[in-house]
Short mmCIF file of C-alpha atoms and ligand atoms in Angstrom, two decimals:
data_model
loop_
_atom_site.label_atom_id
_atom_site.label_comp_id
_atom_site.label_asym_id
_atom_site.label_seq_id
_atom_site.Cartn_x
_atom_site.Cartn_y
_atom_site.Cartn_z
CA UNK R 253 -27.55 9.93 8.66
CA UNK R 254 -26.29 11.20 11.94
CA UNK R 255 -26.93 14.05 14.05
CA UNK R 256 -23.56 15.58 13.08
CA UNK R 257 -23.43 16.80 9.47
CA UNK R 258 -20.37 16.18 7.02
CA UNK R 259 -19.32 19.03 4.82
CA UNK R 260 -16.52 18.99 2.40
CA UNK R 261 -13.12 20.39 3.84
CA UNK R 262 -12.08 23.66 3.16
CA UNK R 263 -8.10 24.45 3.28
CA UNK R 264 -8.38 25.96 6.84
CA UNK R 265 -9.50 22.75 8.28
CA UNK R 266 -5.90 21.61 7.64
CA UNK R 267 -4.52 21.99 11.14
CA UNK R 268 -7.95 20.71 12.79
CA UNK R 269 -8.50 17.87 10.66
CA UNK R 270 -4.62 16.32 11.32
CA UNK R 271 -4.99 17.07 14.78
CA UNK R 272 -8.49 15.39 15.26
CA UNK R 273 -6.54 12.37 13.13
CA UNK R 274 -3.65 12.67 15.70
CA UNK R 275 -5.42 11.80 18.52
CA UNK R 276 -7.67 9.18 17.17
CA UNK R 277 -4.60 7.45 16.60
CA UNK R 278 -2.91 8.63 19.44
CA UNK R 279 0.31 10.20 17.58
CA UNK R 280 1.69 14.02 18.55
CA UNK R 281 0.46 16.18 15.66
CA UNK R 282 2.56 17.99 13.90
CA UNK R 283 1.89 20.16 11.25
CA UNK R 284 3.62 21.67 8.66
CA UNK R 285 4.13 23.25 5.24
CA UNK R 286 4.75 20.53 3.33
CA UNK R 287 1.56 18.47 5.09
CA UNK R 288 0.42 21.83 3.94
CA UNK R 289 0.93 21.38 0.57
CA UNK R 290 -0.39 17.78 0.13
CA UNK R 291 -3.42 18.42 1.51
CA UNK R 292 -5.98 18.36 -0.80
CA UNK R 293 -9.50 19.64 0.97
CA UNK R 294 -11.80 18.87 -2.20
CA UNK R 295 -10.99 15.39 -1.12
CA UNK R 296 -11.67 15.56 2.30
CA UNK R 297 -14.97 15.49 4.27
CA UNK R 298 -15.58 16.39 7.80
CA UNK R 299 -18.43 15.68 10.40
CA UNK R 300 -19.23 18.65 12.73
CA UNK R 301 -20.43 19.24 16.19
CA UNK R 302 -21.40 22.60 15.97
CA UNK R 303 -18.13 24.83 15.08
CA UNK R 304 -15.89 21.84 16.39
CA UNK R 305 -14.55 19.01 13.45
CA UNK R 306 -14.96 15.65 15.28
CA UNK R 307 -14.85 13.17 12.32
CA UNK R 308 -12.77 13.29 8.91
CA UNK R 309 -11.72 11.22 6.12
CA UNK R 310 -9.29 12.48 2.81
CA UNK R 311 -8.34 11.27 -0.20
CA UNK R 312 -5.00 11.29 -1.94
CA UNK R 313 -4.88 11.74 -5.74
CA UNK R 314 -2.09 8.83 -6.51
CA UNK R 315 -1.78 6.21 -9.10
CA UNK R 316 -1.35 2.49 -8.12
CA UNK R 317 0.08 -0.35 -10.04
CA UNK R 318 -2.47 -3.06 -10.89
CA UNK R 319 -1.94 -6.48 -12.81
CA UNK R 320 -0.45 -4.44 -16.39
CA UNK R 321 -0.97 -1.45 -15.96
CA UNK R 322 -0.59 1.83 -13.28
CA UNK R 323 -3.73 3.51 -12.34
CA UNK R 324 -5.71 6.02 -10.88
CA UNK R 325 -6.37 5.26 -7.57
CA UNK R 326 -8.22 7.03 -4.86
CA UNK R 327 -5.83 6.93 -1.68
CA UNK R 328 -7.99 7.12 1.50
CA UNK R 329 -5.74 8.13 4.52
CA UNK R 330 -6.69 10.58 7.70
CA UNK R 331 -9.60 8.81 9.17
CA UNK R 332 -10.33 9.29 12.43
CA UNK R 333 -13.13 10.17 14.91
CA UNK R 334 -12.91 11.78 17.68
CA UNK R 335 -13.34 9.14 20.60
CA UNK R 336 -16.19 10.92 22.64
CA UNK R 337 -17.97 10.71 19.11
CA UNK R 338 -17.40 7.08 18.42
CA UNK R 339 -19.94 4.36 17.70
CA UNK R 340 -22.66 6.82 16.70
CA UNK R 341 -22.33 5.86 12.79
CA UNK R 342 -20.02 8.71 12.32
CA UNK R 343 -17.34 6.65 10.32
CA UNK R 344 -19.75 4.69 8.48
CA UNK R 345 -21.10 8.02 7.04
CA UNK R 346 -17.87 9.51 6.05
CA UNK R 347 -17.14 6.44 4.47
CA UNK R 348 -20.34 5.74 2.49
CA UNK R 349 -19.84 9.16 1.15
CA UNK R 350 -16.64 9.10 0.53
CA UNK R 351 -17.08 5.90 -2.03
CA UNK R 352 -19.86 7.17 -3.58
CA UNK R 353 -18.09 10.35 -4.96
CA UNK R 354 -14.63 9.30 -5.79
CA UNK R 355 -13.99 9.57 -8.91
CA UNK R 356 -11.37 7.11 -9.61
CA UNK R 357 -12.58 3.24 -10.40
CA UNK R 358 -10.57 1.98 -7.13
CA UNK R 359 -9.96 3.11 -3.66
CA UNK R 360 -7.05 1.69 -1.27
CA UNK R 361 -6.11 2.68 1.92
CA UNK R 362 -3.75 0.68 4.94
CA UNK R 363 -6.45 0.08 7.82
CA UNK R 364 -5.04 0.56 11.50
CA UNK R 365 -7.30 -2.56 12.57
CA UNK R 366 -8.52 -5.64 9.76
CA UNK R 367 -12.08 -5.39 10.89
CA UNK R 368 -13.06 -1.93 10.24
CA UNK R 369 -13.37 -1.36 6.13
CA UNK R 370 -14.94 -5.41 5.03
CA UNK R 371 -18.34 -3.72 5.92
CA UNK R 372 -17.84 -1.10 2.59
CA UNK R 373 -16.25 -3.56 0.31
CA UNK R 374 -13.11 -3.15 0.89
CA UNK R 375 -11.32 -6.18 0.33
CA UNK R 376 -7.62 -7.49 1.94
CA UNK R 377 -5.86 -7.53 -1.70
CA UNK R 378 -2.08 -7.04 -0.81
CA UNK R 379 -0.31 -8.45 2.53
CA UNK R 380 3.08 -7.43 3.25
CA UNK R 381 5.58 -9.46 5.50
CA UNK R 382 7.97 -8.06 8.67
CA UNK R 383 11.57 -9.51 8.79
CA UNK R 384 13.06 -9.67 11.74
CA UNK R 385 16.46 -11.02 10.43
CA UNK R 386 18.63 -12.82 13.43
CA UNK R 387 21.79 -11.80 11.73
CA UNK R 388 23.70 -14.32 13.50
CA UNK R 389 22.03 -17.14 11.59
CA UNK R 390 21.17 -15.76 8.56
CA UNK R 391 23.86 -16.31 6.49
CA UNK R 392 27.05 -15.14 5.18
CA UNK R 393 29.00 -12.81 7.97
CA UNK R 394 31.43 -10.44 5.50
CA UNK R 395 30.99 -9.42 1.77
CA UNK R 396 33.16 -7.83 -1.20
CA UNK R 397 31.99 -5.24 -3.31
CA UNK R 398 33.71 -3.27 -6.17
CA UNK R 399 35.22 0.32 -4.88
CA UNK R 400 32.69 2.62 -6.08
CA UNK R 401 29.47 0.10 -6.20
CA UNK R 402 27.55 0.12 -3.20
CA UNK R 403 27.71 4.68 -2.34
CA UNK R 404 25.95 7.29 -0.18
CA UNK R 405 23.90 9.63 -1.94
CA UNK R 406 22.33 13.22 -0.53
CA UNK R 407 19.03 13.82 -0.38
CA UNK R 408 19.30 16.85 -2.82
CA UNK R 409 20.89 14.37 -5.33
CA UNK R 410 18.32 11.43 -4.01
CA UNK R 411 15.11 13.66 -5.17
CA UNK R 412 16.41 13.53 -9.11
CA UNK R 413 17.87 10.08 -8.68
CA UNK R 414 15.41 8.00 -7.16
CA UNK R 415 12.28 8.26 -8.61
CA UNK R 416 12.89 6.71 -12.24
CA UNK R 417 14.00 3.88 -10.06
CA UNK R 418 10.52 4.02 -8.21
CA UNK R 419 8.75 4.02 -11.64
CA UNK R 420 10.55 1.02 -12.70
CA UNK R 421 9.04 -1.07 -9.59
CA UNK R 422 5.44 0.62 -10.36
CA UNK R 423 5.36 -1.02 -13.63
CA UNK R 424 7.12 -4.55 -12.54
CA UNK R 425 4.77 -4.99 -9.25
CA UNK R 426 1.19 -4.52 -8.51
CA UNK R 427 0.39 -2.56 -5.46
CA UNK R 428 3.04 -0.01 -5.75
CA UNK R 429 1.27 3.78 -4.83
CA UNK R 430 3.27 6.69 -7.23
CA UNK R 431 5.06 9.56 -5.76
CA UNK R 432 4.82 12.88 -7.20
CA UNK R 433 7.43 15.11 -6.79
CA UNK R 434 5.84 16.89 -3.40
CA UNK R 435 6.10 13.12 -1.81
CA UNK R 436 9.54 12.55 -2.99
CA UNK R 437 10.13 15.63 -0.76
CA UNK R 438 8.05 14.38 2.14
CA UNK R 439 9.09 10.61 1.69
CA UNK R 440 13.04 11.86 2.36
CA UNK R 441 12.60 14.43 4.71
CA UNK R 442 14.35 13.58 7.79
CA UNK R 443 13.30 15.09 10.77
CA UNK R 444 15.20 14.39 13.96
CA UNK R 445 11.65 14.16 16.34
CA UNK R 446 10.72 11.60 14.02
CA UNK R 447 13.58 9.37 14.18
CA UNK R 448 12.53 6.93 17.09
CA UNK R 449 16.04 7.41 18.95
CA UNK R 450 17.59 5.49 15.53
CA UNK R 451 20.77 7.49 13.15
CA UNK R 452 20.09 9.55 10.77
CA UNK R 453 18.38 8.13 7.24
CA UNK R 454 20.83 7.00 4.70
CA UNK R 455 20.46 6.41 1.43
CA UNK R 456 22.93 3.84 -0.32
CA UNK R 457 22.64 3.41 -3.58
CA UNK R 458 24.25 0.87 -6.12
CA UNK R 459 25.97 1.66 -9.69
CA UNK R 460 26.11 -1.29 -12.17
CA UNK R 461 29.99 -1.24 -13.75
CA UNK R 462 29.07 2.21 -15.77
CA UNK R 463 28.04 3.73 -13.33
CA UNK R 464 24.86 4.13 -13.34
CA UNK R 465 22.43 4.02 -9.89
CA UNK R 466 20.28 0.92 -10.24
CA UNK R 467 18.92 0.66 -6.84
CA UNK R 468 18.74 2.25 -3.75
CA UNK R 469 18.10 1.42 0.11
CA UNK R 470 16.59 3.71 2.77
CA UNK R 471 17.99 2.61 6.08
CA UNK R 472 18.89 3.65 9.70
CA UNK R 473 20.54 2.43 12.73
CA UNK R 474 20.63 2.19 16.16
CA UNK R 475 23.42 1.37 18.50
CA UNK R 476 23.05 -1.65 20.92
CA UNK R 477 24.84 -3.71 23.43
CA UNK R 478 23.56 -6.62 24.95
CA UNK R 479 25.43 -9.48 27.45
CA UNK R 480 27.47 -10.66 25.07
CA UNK R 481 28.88 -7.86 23.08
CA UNK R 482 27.24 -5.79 20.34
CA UNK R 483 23.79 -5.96 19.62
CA UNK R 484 23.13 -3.15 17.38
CA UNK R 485 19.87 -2.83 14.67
CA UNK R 486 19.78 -2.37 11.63
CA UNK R 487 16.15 -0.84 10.29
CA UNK R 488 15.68 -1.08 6.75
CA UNK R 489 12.73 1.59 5.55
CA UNK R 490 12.67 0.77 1.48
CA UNK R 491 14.99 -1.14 -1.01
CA UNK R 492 14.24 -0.54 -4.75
CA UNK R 493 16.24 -2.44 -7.49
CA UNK R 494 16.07 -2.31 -11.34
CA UNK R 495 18.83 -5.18 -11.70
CA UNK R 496 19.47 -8.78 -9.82
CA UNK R 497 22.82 -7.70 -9.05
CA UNK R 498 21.54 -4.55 -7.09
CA UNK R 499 19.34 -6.15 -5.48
CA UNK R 500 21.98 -8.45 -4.38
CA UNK R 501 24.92 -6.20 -3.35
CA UNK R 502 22.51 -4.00 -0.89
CA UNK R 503 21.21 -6.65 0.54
CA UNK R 504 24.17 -8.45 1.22
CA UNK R 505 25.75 -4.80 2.37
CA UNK R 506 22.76 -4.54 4.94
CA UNK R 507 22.88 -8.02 6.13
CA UNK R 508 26.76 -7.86 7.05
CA UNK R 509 27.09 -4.42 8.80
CA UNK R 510 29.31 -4.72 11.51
CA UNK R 511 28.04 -4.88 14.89
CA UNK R 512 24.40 -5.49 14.02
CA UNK R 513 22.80 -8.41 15.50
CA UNK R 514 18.64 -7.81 14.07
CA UNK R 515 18.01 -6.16 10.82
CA UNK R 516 14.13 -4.89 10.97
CA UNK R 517 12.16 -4.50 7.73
CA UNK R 518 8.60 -3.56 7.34
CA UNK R 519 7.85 -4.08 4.03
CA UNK R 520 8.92 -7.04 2.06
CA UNK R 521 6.34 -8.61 -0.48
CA UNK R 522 5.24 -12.26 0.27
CA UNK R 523 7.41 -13.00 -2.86
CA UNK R 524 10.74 -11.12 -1.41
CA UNK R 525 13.47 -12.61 -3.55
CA UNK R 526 15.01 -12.13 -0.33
CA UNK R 527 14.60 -15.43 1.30
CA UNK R 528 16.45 -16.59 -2.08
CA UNK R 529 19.47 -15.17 -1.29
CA UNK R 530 20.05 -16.05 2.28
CA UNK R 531 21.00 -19.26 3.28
CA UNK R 532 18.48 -19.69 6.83
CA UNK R 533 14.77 -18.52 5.66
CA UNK R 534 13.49 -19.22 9.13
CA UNK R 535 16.18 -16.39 10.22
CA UNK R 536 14.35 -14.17 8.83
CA UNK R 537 11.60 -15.02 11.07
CA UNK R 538 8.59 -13.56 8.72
CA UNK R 539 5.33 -12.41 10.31
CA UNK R 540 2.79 -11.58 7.47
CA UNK R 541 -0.51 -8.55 7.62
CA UNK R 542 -2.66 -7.68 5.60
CA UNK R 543 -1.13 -4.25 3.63
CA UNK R 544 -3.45 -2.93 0.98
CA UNK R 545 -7.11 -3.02 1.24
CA UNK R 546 -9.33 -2.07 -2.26
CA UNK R 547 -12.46 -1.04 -2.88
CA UNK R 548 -13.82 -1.52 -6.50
CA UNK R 549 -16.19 1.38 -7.13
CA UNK R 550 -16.84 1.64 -10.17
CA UNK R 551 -16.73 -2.37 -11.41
CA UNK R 552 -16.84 -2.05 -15.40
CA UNK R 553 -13.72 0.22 -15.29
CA UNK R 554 -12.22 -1.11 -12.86
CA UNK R 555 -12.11 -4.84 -14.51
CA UNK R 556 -11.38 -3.15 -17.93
CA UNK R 557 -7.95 -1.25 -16.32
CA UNK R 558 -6.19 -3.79 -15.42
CA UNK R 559 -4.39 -6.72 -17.37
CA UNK R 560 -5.14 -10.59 -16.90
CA UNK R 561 -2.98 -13.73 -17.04
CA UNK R 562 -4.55 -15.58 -19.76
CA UNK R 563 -8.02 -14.82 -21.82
CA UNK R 564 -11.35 -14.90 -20.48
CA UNK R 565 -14.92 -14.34 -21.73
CA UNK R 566 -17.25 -14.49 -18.08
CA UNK R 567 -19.92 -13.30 -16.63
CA UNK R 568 -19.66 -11.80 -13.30
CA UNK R 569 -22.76 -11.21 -10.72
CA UNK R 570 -21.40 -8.84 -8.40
CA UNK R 571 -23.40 -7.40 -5.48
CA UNK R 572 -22.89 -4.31 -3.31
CA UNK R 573 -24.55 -3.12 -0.72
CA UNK R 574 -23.18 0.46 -0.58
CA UNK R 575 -23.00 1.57 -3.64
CA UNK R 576 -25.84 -0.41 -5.29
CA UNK R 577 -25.60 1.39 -8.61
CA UNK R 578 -22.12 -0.75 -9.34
CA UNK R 579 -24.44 -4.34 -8.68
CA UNK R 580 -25.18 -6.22 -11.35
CA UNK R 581 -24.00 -8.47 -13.88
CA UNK R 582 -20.75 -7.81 -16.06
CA UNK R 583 -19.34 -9.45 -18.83
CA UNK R 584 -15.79 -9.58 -18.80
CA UNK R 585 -13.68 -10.32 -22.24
CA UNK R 586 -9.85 -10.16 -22.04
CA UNK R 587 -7.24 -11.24 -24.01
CA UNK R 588 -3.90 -9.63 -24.08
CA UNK R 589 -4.38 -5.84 -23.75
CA UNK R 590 -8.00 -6.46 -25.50
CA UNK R 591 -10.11 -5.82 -22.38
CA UNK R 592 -13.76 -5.13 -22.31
CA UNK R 593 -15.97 -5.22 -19.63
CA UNK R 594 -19.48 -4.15 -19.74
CA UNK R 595 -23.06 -4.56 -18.46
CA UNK R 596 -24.94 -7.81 -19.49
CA UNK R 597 -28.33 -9.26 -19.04
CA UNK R 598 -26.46 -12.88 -19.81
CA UNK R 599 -26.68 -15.76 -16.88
CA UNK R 600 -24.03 -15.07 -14.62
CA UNK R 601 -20.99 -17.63 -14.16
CA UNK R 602 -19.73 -16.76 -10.98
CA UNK R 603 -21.41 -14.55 -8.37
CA UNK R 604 -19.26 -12.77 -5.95
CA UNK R 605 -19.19 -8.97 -3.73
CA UNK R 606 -17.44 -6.09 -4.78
CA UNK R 607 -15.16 -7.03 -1.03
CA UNK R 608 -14.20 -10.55 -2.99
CA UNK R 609 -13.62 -8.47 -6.75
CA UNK R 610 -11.44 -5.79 -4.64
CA UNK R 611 -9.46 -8.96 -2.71
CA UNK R 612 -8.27 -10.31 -5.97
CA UNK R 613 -7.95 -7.50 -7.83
CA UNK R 614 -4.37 -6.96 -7.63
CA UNK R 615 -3.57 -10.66 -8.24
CA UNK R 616 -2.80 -11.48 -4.96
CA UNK R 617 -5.11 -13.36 -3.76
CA UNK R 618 -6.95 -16.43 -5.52
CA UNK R 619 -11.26 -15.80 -6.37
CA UNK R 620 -11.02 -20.06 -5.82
CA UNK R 621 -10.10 -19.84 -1.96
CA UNK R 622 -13.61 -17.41 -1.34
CA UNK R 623 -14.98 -20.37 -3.10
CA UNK R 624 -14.66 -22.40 0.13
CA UNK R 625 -16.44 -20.08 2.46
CA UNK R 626 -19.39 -19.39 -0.16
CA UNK R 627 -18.15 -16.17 -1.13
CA UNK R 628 -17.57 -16.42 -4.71
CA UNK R 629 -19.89 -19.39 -6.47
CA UNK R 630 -19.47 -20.83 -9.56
CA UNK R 631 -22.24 -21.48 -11.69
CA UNK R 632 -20.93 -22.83 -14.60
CA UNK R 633 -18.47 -25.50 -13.99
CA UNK R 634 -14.85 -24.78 -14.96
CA UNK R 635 -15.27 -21.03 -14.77
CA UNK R 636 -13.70 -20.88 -11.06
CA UNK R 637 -10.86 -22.32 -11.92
CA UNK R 638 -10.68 -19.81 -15.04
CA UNK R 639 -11.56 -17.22 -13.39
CA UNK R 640 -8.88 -17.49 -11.01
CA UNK R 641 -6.07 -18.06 -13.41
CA UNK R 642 -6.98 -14.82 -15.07
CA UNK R 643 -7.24 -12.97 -12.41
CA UNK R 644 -3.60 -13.85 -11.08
CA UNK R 645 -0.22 -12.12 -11.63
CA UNK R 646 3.02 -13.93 -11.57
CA UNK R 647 4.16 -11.19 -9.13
CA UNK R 648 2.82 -10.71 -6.03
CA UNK R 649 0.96 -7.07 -4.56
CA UNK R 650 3.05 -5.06 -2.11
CA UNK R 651 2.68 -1.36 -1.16
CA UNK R 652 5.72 -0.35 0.34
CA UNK R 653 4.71 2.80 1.99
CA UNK R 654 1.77 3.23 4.37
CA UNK R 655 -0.14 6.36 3.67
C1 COA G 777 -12.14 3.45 13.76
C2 COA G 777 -13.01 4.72 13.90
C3 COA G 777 -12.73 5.64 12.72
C4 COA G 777 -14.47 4.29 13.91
O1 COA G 777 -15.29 5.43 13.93
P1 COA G 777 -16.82 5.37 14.51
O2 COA G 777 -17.47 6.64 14.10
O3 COA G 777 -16.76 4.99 15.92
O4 COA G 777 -17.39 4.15 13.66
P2 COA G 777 -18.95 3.90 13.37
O5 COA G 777 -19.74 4.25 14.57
O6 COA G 777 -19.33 4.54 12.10
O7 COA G 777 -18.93 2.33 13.16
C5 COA G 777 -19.43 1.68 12.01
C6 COA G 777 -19.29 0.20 12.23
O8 COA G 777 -17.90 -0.14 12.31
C7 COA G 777 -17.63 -0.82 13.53
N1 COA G 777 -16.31 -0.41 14.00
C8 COA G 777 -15.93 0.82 14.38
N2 COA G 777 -14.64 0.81 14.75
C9 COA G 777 -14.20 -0.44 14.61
C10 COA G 777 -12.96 -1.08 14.86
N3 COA G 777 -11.90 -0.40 15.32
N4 COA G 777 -12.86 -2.40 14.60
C11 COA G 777 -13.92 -3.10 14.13
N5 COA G 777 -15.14 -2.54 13.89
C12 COA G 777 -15.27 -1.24 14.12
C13 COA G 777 -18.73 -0.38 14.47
O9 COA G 777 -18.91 -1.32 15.50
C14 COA G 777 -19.92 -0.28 13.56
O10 COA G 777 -20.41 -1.59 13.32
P3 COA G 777 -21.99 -1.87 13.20
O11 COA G 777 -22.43 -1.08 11.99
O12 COA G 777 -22.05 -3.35 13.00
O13 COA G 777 -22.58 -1.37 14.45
C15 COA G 777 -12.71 5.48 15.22
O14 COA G 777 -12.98 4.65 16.31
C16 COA G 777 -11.28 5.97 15.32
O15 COA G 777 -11.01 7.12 14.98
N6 COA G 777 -10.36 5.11 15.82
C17 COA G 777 -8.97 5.47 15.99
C18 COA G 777 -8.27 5.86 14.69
C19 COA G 777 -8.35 4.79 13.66
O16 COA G 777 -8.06 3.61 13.91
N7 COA G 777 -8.72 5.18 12.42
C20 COA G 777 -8.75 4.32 11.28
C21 COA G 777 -7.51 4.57 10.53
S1 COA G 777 -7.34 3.44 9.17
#
């Protein structure tokens, strides 16, 4: 405990709270009624110093998709203290809390800097990869699409279009955070202050031959001349595609604009079928971070929500140090959609922390490579290498929005 109590939020603390979060992160605040809207105080706690708010955390109520299946998931977002209250255990308090009453089986959040959240069991589960695509070298310079295939579509006509398209991509790729209709609205909003000196947003969409949208792109870009002629960039924000050939014709649209030499994206999965499709990889010139970080709070229904590659019958000994009640040891049988998980007094298998159980819980990353550092050990022989397989997913975890 600190000297600075934390209280739930009440909706008043709106403009406080997002202006305390502002300048932790050292961003103009801006509030507004939409902000407004998504708010949700019963999900937000706040440390005081007197009448003034000096620490916060909030939680988003989202779904996430996990190895088969979309869930709930608590999204953690706005933490922040305020810098002359730092170091004083104000986070770790906020935070502790915070896990201990969510009521969802898994928390994720995107962490402004890796080392803050491994102390409460969060573990690195999804990492995301930057393109900086040297359009010179990438590949081909000039494409041909059918009239009518590759089109501009409003925002108005965007919020009805989009989201089924969204959906799709929730239940084909782990890591994927849903959008309710309020973050359609913010997700598209376009506000001039916030456009970084770049054009406008625009959203292309493509129509397979009956015309039907069956993907979109959200990009902008920005003019540019350099020494030897243009020079422009080309900043793709989000492409979504239900079909190859989608996927394929706005790509090939945003890697052939005229006059751009550097196409920026932020978000491509590890897995991109991207680098597929263009003809120089190293063009792309990839830089990977971690993306999603998970906590497992609540470990039985946690394992028993999600899916796994082939059938298991282990026993897990997980620890955790801050929120003991979810220690202990788990048996975990799976096969198909059968899943149980449950409390056992059985020898354990494999031992492991809730950080190492929320690392691989999206099917990212393998429970064999924590293996190597001590992290996860196996104490009946062949049940790593089980273990692993089943808790894999033949597509990789990418969260395409930070939140
Ligand atoms: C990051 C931040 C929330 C930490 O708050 P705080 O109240 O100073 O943190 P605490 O005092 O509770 O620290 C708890 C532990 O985390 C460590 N820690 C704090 N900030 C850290 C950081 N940025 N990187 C690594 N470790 C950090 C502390 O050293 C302490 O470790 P210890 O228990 O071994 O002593 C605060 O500095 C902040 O608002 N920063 C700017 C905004 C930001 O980055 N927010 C996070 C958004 S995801």
């Amino acid at each position: 405990m600190t000297e600075f109590p934390v209280r739930p939020a009440v909706a008043e603390d709106y403009e406080e709270m997002g202006a305390l979060f502002a300048g932790a992160m050292l961003f103009e605040s801006s509030v507004d009624d939409l902000g407004r809207r998504l708010f949700e105080p019963e999900r937000a706690l706040a440390a005081t110093d007197g009448a003034e708010l000096v620490g916060t955390t909030r939680a988003l109520t989202r779904d996430l998709s996990v190895p088969g299946a979309v869930v709930p998931a608590a999204h953690v977002t706005g933490v922040g203290v305020r810098a002359t209250h730092r170091r004083r255990g104000l986070m770790a308090e906020l935070i502790t809390r915070q896990l201990r009453e969510v009521p969802e089986a898994i928390a994720v959040l995107w962490a402004s800097e890796s080392g803050i959240y491994g102390r409460f069991g969060y573990g690195a589960a999804a990492f995301g990869t930057s393109y900086e695509v040297d359009l010179h070298r990438v590949g081909p310079s000039s494409v041909r699409t059918r009239p009518g295939e590759i089109s501009v579509l409003s925002a108005a006509d965007a919020l009805k279009e989009l989201p089924s398209l969204h959906r799709n991509l929730q239940e084909r790729r782990p890591g994927v955070s849903g959008r309710s209709d309020l973050l359609w609205e913010q997700r598209l909003t376009d506000k001039p202050d916030d456009r970084g000196g770049m054009t406008a947003r625009e959203i292309l969409v493509h129509r397979d031959e009956t015309g039907t949208i069956d993907g979109y792109a959200l990009w902008r870009g920005k003019m540019g001349w350099g020494p030897t002629g243009p020079a422009s960039e080309v900043q793709v924000e989000e492409l979504v595609a239900v079909e190859p050939a989608a996927y394929r014709a706005l790509w090939q649209h945003l890697l052939t604009l005229d006059l751009a030499a550097t196409l920026r994206f932020g978000f491509a999965a590890t897995d991109e079928p991207l680098q597929q499709l263009v003809t120089t990889p190293t063009a792309l010139n990839r830089r990977v971070t971690e993306s999603l970080w998970l906590r497992v709070t609540d470990v039985a229904r946690a394992l028993e929500q999600r899916r796994y590659a082939v059938a298991v019958d282990l026993v897990f000994e997980v620890t955790d140090e801050v929120i003991p009640a979810n220690a202990g040891r788990f048996r975990l049988a799976a096969d198909g959609p059968a899943v149980r998980c449950e409390r056992t007094e059985d020898t354990a298998d494999l031992s492991l922390s809730v950080t190492e159980l929320g690392a691989a819980y999206l099917g990212g990353r393998r429970l064999a490579e924590f293996a190597a550092t001590g992290r996860v050990i196996e104490h009946t022989p062949g049940t790593l290498t089980l273990a692993t397989a089943a808790f894999g997913w033949p597509i990789a975890p990418a969260s395409i929005e930070i939140f």
